[in-house]
Short mmCIF file of C-alpha atoms and ligand atoms in Angstrom, two decimals:
data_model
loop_
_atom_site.label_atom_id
_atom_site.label_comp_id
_atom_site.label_asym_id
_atom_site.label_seq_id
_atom_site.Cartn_x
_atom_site.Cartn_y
_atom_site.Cartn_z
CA UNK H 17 151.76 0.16 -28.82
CA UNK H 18 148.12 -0.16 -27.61
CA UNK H 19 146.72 -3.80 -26.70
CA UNK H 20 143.63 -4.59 -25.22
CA UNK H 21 144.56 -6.77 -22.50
CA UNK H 22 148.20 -7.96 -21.18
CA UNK H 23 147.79 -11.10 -22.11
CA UNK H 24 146.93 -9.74 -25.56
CA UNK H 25 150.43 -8.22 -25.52
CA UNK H 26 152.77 -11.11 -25.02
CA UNK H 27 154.98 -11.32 -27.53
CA UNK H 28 156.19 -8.93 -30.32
CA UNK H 29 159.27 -8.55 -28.35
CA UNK H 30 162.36 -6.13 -29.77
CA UNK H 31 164.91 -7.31 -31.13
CA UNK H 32 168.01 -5.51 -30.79
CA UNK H 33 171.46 -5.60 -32.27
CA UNK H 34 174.61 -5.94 -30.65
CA UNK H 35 177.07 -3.83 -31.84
CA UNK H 36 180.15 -4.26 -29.05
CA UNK H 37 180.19 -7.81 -28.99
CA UNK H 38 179.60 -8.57 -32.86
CA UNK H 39 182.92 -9.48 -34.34
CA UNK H 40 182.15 -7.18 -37.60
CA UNK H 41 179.39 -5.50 -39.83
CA UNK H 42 179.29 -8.80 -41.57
CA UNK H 43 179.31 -11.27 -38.60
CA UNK H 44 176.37 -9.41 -36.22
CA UNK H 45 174.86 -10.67 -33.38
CA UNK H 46 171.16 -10.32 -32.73
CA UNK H 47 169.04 -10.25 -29.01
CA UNK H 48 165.40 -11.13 -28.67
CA UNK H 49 164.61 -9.59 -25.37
CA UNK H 50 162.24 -11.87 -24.33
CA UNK H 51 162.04 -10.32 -20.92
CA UNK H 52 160.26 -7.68 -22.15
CA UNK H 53 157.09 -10.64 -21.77
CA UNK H 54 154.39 -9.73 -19.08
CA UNK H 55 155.79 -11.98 -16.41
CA UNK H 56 159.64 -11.24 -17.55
CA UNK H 57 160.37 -14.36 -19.70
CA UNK H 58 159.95 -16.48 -22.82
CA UNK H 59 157.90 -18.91 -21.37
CA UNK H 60 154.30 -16.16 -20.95
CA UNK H 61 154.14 -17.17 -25.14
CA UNK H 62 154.10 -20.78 -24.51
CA UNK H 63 151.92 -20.43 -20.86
CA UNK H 64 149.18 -18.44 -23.08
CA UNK H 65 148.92 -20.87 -25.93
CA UNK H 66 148.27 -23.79 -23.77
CA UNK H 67 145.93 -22.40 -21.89
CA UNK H 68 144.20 -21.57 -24.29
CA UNK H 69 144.43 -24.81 -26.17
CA UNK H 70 143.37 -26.32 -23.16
CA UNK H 71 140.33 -23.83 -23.67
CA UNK H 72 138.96 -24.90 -26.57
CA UNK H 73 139.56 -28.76 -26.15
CA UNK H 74 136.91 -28.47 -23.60
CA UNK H 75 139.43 -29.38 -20.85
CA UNK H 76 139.37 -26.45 -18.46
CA UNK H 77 136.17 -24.67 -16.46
CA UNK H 78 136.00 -21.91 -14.41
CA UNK H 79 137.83 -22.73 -10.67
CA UNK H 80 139.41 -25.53 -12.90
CA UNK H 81 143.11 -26.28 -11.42
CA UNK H 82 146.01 -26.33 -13.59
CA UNK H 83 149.20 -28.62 -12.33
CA UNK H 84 152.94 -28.49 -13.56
CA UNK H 85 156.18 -29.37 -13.40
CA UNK H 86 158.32 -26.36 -13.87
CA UNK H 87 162.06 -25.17 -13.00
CA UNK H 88 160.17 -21.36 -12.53
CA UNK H 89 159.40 -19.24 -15.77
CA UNK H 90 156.81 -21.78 -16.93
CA UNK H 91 154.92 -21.67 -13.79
CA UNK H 92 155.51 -18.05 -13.50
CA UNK H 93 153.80 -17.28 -16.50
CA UNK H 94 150.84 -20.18 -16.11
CA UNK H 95 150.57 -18.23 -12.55
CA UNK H 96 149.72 -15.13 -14.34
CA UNK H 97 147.73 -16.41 -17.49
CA UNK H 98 145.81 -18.96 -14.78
CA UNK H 99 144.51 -16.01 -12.52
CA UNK H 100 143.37 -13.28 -15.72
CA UNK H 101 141.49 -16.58 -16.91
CA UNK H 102 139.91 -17.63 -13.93
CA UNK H 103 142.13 -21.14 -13.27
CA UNK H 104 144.17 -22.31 -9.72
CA UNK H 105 147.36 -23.56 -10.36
CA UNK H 106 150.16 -26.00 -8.62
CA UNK H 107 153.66 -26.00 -9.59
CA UNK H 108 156.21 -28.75 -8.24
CA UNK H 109 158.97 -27.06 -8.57
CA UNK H 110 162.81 -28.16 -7.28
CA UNK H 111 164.32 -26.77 -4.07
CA UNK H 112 167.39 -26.07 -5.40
CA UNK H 113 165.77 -23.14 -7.46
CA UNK H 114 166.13 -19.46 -6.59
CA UNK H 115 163.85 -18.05 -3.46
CA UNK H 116 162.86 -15.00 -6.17
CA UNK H 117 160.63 -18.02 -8.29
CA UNK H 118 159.02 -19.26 -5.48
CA UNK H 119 157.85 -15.46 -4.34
CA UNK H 120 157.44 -14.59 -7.74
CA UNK H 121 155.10 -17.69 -8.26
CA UNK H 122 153.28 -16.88 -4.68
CA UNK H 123 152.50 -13.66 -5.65
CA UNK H 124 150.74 -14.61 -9.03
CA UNK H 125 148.60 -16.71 -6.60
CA UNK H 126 149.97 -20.35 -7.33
CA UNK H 127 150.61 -23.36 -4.92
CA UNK H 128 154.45 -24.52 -4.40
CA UNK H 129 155.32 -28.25 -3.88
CA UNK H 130 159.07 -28.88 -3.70
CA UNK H 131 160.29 -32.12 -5.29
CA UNK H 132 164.05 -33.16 -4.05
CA UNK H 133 166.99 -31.27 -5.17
CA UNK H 134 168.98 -34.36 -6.64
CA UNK H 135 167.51 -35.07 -9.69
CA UNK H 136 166.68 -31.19 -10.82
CA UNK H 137 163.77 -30.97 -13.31
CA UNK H 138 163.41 -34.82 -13.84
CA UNK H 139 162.45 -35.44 -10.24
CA UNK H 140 159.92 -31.99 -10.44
CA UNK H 141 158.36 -34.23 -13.91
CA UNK H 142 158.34 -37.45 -12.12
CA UNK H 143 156.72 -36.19 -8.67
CA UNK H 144 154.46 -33.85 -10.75
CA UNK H 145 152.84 -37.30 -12.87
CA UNK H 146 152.04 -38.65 -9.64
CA UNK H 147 150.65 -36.20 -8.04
CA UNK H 148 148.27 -36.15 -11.39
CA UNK H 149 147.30 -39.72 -11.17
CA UNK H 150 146.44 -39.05 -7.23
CA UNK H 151 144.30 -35.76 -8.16
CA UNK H 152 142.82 -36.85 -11.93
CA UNK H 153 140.46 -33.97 -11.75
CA UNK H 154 143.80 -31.33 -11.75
CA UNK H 155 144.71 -30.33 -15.64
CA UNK H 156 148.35 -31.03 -16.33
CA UNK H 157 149.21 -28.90 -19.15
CA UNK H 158 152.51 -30.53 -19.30
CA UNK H 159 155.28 -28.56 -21.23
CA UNK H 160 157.57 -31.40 -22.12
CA UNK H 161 154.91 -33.15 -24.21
CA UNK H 162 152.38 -30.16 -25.52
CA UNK H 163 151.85 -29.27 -28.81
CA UNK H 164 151.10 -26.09 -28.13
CA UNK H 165 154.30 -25.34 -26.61
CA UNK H 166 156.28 -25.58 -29.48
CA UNK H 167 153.57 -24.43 -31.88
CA UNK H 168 153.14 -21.42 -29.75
CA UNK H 169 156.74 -20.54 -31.13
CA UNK H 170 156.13 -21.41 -34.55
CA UNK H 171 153.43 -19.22 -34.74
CA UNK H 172 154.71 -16.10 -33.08
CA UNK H 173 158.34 -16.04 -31.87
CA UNK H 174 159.78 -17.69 -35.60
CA UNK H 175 157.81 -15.15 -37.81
CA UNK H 176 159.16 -12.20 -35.46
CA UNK H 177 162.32 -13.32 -35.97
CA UNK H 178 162.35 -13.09 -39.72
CA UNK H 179 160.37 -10.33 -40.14
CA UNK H 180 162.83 -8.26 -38.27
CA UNK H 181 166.26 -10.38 -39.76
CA UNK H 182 165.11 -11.98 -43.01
CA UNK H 183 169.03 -12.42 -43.52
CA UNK H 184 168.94 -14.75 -40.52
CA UNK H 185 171.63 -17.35 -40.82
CA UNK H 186 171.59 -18.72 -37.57
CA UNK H 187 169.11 -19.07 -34.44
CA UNK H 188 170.65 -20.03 -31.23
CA UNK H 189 168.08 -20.54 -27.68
CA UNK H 190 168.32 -22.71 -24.79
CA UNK H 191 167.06 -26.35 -24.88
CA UNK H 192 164.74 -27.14 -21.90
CA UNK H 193 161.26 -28.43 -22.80
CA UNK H 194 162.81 -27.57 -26.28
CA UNK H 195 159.26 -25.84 -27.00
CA UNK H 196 161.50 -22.15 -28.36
CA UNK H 197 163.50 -24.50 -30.60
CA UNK H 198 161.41 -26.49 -32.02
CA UNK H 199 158.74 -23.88 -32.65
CA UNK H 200 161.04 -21.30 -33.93
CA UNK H 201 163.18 -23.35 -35.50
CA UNK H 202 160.50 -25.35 -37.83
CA UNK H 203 159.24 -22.30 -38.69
CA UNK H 204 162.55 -20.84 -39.97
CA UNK H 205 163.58 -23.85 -41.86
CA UNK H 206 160.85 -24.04 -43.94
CA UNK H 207 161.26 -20.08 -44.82
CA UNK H 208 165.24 -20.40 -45.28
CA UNK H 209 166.38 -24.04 -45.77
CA UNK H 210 170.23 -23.57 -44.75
CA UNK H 211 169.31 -21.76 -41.63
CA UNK H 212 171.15 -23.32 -38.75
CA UNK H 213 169.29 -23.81 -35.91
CA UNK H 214 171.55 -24.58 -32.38
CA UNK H 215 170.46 -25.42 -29.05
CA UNK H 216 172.41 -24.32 -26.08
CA UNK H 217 171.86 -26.39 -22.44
CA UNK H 218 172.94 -25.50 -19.17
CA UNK H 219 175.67 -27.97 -17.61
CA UNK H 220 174.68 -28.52 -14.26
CA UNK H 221 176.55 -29.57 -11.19
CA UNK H 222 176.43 -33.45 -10.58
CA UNK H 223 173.44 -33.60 -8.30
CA UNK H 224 170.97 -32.69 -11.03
CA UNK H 225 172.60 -35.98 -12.59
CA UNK H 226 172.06 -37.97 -9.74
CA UNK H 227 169.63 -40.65 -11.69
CA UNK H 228 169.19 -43.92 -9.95
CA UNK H 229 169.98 -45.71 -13.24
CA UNK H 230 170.06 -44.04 -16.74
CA UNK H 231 166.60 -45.81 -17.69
CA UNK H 232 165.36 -42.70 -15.27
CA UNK H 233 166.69 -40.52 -18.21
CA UNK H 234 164.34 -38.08 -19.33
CA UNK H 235 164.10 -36.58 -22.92
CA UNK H 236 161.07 -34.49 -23.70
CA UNK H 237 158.20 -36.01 -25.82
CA UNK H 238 158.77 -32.41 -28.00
CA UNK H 239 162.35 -33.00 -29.21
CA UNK H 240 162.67 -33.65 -32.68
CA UNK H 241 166.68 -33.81 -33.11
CA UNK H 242 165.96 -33.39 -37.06
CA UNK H 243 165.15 -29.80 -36.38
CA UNK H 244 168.79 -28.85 -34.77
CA UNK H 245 171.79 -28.53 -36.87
CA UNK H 246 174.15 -28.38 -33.39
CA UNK H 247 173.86 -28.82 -29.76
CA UNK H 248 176.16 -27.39 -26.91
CA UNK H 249 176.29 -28.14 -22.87
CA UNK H 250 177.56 -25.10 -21.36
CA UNK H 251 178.67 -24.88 -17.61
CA UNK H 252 178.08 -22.33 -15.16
CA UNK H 253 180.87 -20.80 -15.80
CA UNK H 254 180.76 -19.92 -19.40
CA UNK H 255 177.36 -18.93 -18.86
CA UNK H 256 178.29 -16.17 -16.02
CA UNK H 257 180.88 -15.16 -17.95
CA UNK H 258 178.81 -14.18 -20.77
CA UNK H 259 175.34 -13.11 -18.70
CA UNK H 260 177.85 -10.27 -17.44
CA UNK H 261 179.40 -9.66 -20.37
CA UNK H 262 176.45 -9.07 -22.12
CA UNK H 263 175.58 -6.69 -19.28
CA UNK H 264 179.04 -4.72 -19.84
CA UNK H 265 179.00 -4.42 -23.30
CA UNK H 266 175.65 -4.06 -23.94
CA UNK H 267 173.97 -2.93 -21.07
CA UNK H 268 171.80 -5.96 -21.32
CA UNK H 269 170.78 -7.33 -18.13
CA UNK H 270 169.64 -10.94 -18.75
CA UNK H 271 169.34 -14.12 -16.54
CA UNK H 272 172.09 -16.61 -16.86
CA UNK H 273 170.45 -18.80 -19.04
CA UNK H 274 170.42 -16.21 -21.55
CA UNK H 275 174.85 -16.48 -20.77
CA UNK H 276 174.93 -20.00 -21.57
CA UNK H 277 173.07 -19.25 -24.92
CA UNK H 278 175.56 -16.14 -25.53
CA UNK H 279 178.14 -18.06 -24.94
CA UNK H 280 177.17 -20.76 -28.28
CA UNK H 281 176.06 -17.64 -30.39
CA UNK H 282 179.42 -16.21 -29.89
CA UNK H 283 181.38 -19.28 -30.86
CA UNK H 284 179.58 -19.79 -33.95
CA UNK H 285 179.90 -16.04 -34.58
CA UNK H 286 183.78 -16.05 -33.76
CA UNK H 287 183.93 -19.40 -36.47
CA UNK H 288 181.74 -17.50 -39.21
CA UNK H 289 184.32 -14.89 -39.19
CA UNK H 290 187.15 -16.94 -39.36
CA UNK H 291 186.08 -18.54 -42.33
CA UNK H 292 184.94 -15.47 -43.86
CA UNK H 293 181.08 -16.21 -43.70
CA UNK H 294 178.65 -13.09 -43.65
CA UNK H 295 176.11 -14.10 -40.90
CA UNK H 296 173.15 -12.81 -38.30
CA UNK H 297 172.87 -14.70 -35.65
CA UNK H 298 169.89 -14.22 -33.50
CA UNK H 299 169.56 -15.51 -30.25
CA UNK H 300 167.03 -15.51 -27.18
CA UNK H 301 167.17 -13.30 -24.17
CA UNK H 302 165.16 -15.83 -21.82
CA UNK H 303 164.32 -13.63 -19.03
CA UNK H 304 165.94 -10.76 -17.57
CA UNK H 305 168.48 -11.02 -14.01
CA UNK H 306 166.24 -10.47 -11.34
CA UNK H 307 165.18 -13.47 -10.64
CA UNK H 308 168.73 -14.43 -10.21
CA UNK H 309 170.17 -12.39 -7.77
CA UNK H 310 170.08 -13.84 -4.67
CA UNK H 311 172.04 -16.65 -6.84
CA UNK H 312 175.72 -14.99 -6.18
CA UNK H 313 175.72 -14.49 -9.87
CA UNK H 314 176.14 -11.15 -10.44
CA UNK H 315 179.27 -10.50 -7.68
CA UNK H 316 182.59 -11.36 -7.05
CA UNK H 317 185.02 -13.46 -8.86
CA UNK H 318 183.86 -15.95 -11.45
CA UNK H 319 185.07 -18.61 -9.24
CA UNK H 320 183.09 -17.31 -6.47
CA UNK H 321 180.10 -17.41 -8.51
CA UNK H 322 180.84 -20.74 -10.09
CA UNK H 323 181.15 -22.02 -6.24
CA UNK H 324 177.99 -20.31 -5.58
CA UNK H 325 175.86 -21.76 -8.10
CA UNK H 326 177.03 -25.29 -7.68
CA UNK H 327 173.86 -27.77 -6.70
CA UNK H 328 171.46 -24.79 -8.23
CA UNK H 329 168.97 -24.90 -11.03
CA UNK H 330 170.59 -21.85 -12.69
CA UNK H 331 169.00 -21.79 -15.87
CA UNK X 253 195.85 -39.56 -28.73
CA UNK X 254 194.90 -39.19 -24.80
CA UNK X 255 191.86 -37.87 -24.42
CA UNK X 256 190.07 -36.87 -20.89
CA UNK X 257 186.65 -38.50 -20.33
CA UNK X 258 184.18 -36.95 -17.57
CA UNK X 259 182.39 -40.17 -16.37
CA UNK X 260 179.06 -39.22 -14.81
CA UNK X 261 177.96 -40.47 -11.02
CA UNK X 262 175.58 -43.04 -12.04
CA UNK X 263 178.68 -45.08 -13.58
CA UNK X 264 181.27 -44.59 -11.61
CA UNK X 265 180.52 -47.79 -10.17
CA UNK X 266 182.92 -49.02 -13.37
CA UNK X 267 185.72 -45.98 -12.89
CA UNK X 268 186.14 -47.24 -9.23
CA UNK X 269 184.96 -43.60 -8.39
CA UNK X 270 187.24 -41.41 -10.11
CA UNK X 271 185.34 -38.61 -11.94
CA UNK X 272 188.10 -37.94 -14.65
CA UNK X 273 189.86 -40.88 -16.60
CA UNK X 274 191.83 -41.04 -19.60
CA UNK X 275 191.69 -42.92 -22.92
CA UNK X 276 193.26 -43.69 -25.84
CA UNK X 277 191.36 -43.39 -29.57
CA UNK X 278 191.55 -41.60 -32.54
CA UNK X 279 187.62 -41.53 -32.71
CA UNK X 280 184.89 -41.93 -29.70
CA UNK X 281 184.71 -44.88 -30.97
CA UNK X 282 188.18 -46.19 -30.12
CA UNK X 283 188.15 -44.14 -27.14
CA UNK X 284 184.89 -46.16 -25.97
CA UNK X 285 186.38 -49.34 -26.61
CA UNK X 286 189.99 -48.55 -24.58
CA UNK X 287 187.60 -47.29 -21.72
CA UNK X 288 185.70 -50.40 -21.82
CA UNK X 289 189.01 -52.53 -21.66
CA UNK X 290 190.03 -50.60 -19.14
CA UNK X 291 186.94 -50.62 -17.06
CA UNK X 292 184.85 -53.57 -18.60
CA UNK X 293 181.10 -53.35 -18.86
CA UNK X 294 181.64 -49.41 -19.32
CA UNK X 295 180.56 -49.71 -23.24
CA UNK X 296 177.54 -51.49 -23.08
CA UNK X 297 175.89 -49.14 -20.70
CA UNK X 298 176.81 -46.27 -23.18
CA UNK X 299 175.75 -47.52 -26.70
CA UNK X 300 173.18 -50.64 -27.95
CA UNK X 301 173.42 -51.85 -31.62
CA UNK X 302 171.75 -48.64 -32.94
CA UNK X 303 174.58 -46.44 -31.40
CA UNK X 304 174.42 -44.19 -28.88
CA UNK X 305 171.54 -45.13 -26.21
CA UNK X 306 168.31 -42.83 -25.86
CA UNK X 307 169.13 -41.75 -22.74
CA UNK X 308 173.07 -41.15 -22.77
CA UNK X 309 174.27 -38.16 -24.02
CA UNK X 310 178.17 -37.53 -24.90
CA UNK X 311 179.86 -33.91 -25.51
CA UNK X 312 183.31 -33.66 -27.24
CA UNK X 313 185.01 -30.31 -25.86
CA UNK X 314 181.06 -29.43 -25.03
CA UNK X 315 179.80 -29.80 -28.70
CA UNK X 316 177.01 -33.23 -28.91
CA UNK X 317 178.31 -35.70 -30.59
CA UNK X 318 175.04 -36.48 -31.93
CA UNK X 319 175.68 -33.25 -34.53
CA UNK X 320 178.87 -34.15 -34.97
CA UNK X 321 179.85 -37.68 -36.78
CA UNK X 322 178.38 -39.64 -33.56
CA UNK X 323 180.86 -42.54 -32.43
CA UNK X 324 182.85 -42.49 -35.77
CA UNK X 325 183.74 -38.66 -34.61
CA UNK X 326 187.36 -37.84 -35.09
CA UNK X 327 189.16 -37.07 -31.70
CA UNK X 328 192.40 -34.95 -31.32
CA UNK X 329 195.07 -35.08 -28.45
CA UNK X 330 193.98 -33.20 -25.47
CA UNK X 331 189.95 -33.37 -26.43
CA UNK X 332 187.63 -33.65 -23.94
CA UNK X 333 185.04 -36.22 -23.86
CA UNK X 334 182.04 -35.40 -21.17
CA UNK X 335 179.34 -38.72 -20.96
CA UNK X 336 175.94 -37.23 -18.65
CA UNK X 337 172.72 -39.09 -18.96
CA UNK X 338 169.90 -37.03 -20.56
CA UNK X 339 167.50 -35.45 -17.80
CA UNK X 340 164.89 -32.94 -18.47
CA UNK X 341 165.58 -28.82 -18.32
CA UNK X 342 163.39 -26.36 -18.04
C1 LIG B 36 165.32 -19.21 -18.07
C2 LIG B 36 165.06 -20.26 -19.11
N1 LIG B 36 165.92 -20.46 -20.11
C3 LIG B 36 165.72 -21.39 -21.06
C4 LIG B 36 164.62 -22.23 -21.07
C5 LIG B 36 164.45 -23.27 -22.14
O1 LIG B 36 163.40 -23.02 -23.06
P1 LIG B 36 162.52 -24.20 -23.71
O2 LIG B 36 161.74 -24.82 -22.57
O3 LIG B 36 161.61 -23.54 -24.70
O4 LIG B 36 163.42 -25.19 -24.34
C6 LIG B 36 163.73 -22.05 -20.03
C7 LIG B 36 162.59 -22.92 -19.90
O5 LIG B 36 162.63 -24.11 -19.84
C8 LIG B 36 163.92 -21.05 -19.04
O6 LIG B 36 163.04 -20.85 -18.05
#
């Protein structure tokens, strides 16, 4: 496949079957490898659309700087899209996130400011608004609330999908700015009506719940619970579990976000075939493991890793 | 029906700490209401007149209630119910 640029070949990502861990030919499970992204993750689809939505509102100019709030792939991807189109950008970005981001993030040429550890993401969005009201000049693209996120999805990632599985029955990703779902999963409801769209989040340990009161609660301006037919909060566990499992059965090596999601795909899959439902469940493939392995994810006991991941932003 | 209820940090203030408690119900609603007469105040932090507040979120044996049948969900012996406030991902 010839494209003219890298950023003209985001997307278009494989998606691959998974024989081993399907429960039968008429229960299969389906893998969008979204690593296969320039940067290594979903996010470079949403990072390029808005960016370039940004573009043509008239909002960004050359030397322009771009601020965000982002757990890692998000700003990853900005990092990259920002420096091909001629843009700075700052992420605030948790502590309690793997070293590999914040390298990752350097190299691509971006600016790191840490916001505390207790509060996860909702402290990164809260220290990230006021840095923007302190520097009004810097362009917050902001994920949680941009059009373009989700749209960027409906456009690209949701025809994909049923191009390659127009027998899709179910779509399963993870819920975070809940841009993937509610992209993908529009898109896909208004081709197939009874498709089943389910959102799997990552379970934290308590710190990331550490909210002063619940009126601190955070839900991003892009959820629309209509789209969703299901939701499921999986812990670390579960999702390590399945990140290697995927791994040993599969040979797919994917972050542990991409485990947490597994882990809801193969529950509905394992309920499909005990009722006797045909179905193809597709799911994402967020990013691959690399990112991940200074975590403690990838070795020793599942208890070990469970240990090691407590107080981390895993997903 | 027992059921175990994961009570997050921020109101633990009513569980007099403990993390884990256990309530009777045979739907999250009943299981709401013995928690709050067992640790009073507990309910109205959780739900307003509409329901469920914005910012609460409960799981029954990880599932959201919210696809489920909300508060008038059925609950078996041995479920568990996990309360965590809604923060932002990503
Ligand atoms: C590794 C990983 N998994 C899952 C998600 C969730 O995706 P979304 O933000 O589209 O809901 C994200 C981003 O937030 C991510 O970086």
């Amino acid at each position: 496949m010839r494209f003219d640029s890298l950023l003209d070949s985001v997307g278009h990502t494989p998606l691959v079957g998974l024989p081993a861990l399907s429960p039968s030919p008429d229960v299969r499970l389906w893998a969008k490898l979204e690593d296969r992204n320039p940067t290594g993750s979903v996010k470079d689809r949403a990072a390029l659309a808005m960016i370039t939505k940004a573009e043509k509102d008239g909002l960004l100019h050359p030397g322009s700087t771009l601020l965000e709030p982002t757990s890692g792939n998000t700003g990853i991807a900005l990092a990259m899209v920002a420096k091909q189109r001629g843009y700075k950008l700052v992420c605030v970005m948790p502590e309690n996130t793997s070293p590999e981001r914040a390298q990752l993030l350097r190299m691509w040429g971006a600016e790191i400011i840490y916001s505390p550890a207790a509060g996860g993401s909702n402290e990164a969005v809260r220290v990230a608004k006021e840095i923007s009201r302190q520097h009004p000049e810097w362009v917050m693209l902001y994920q949680y609330g941009n059009e373009a996120n989700a749209l960027a999805h409906y456009e690209t990632t949701g025809p994909e999908l049923l191009a390659d599985l127009p027998t899709i029955t179910h779509f399963v990703a993870g819920l975070g700015t809940t841009g993937t779902l509610m992209g993908a999963g529009r898109y896909l409801r208004e081709a197939k009506p009874d498709v089943q769209i389910v959102a799997a989040e990552p379970r934290y340990g308590e710190l990331v719940y550490g909210l002063r009161n619940l009126d601190e609660g955070f839900v991003p301006e892009l959820y629309d619970e209509s789209v969703l037919t299901g939701r499921y909060s999986v812990g670390p566990r579960d999702a390590v579990r399945r990140t290697r499992e995927l791994l040993d059965k599969e040979g797919i090596f994917a972050g542990i976000s991409t485990g947490a999601i597994l882990h809801a795909a193969i529950s509905i899959a394992a309920k499909a075939e005990k009722e006797g439902q045909a179905a193809d469940i597709a799911f994402i493939v967020c990013d691959g493991g690399w990112k991940y392995l200074s975590t403690g994810a990838y070795e020793g006991t599942l208890e070990e890793a469970e240990a090691a991941l407590e107080g981390q932003l895993w997903a | 029906m027992a059921v175990e209820v994961r009570i997050p940090t921020i109101l633990r203030t009513y569980t007099g700490g403990e993390k884990v408690v256990s309530a009777q119900g045979s739907s999250l609603q009943e299981v709401v209401s013995d928690l709050d007469a067992s640790y009073p105040g507990i309910a109205e932090r959780l739900m307003d007149e509409s329901g469920l507040r914005r910012f609460v979120n409960v799981y029954l044996n990880d599932e959201d209630v919210r696809f489920l049948d909300g508060l008038s969900t059925a609950v078996a012996d041995g479920d568990s119910v996990t309360i965590l406030p809604a923060v932002a991902g990503g």
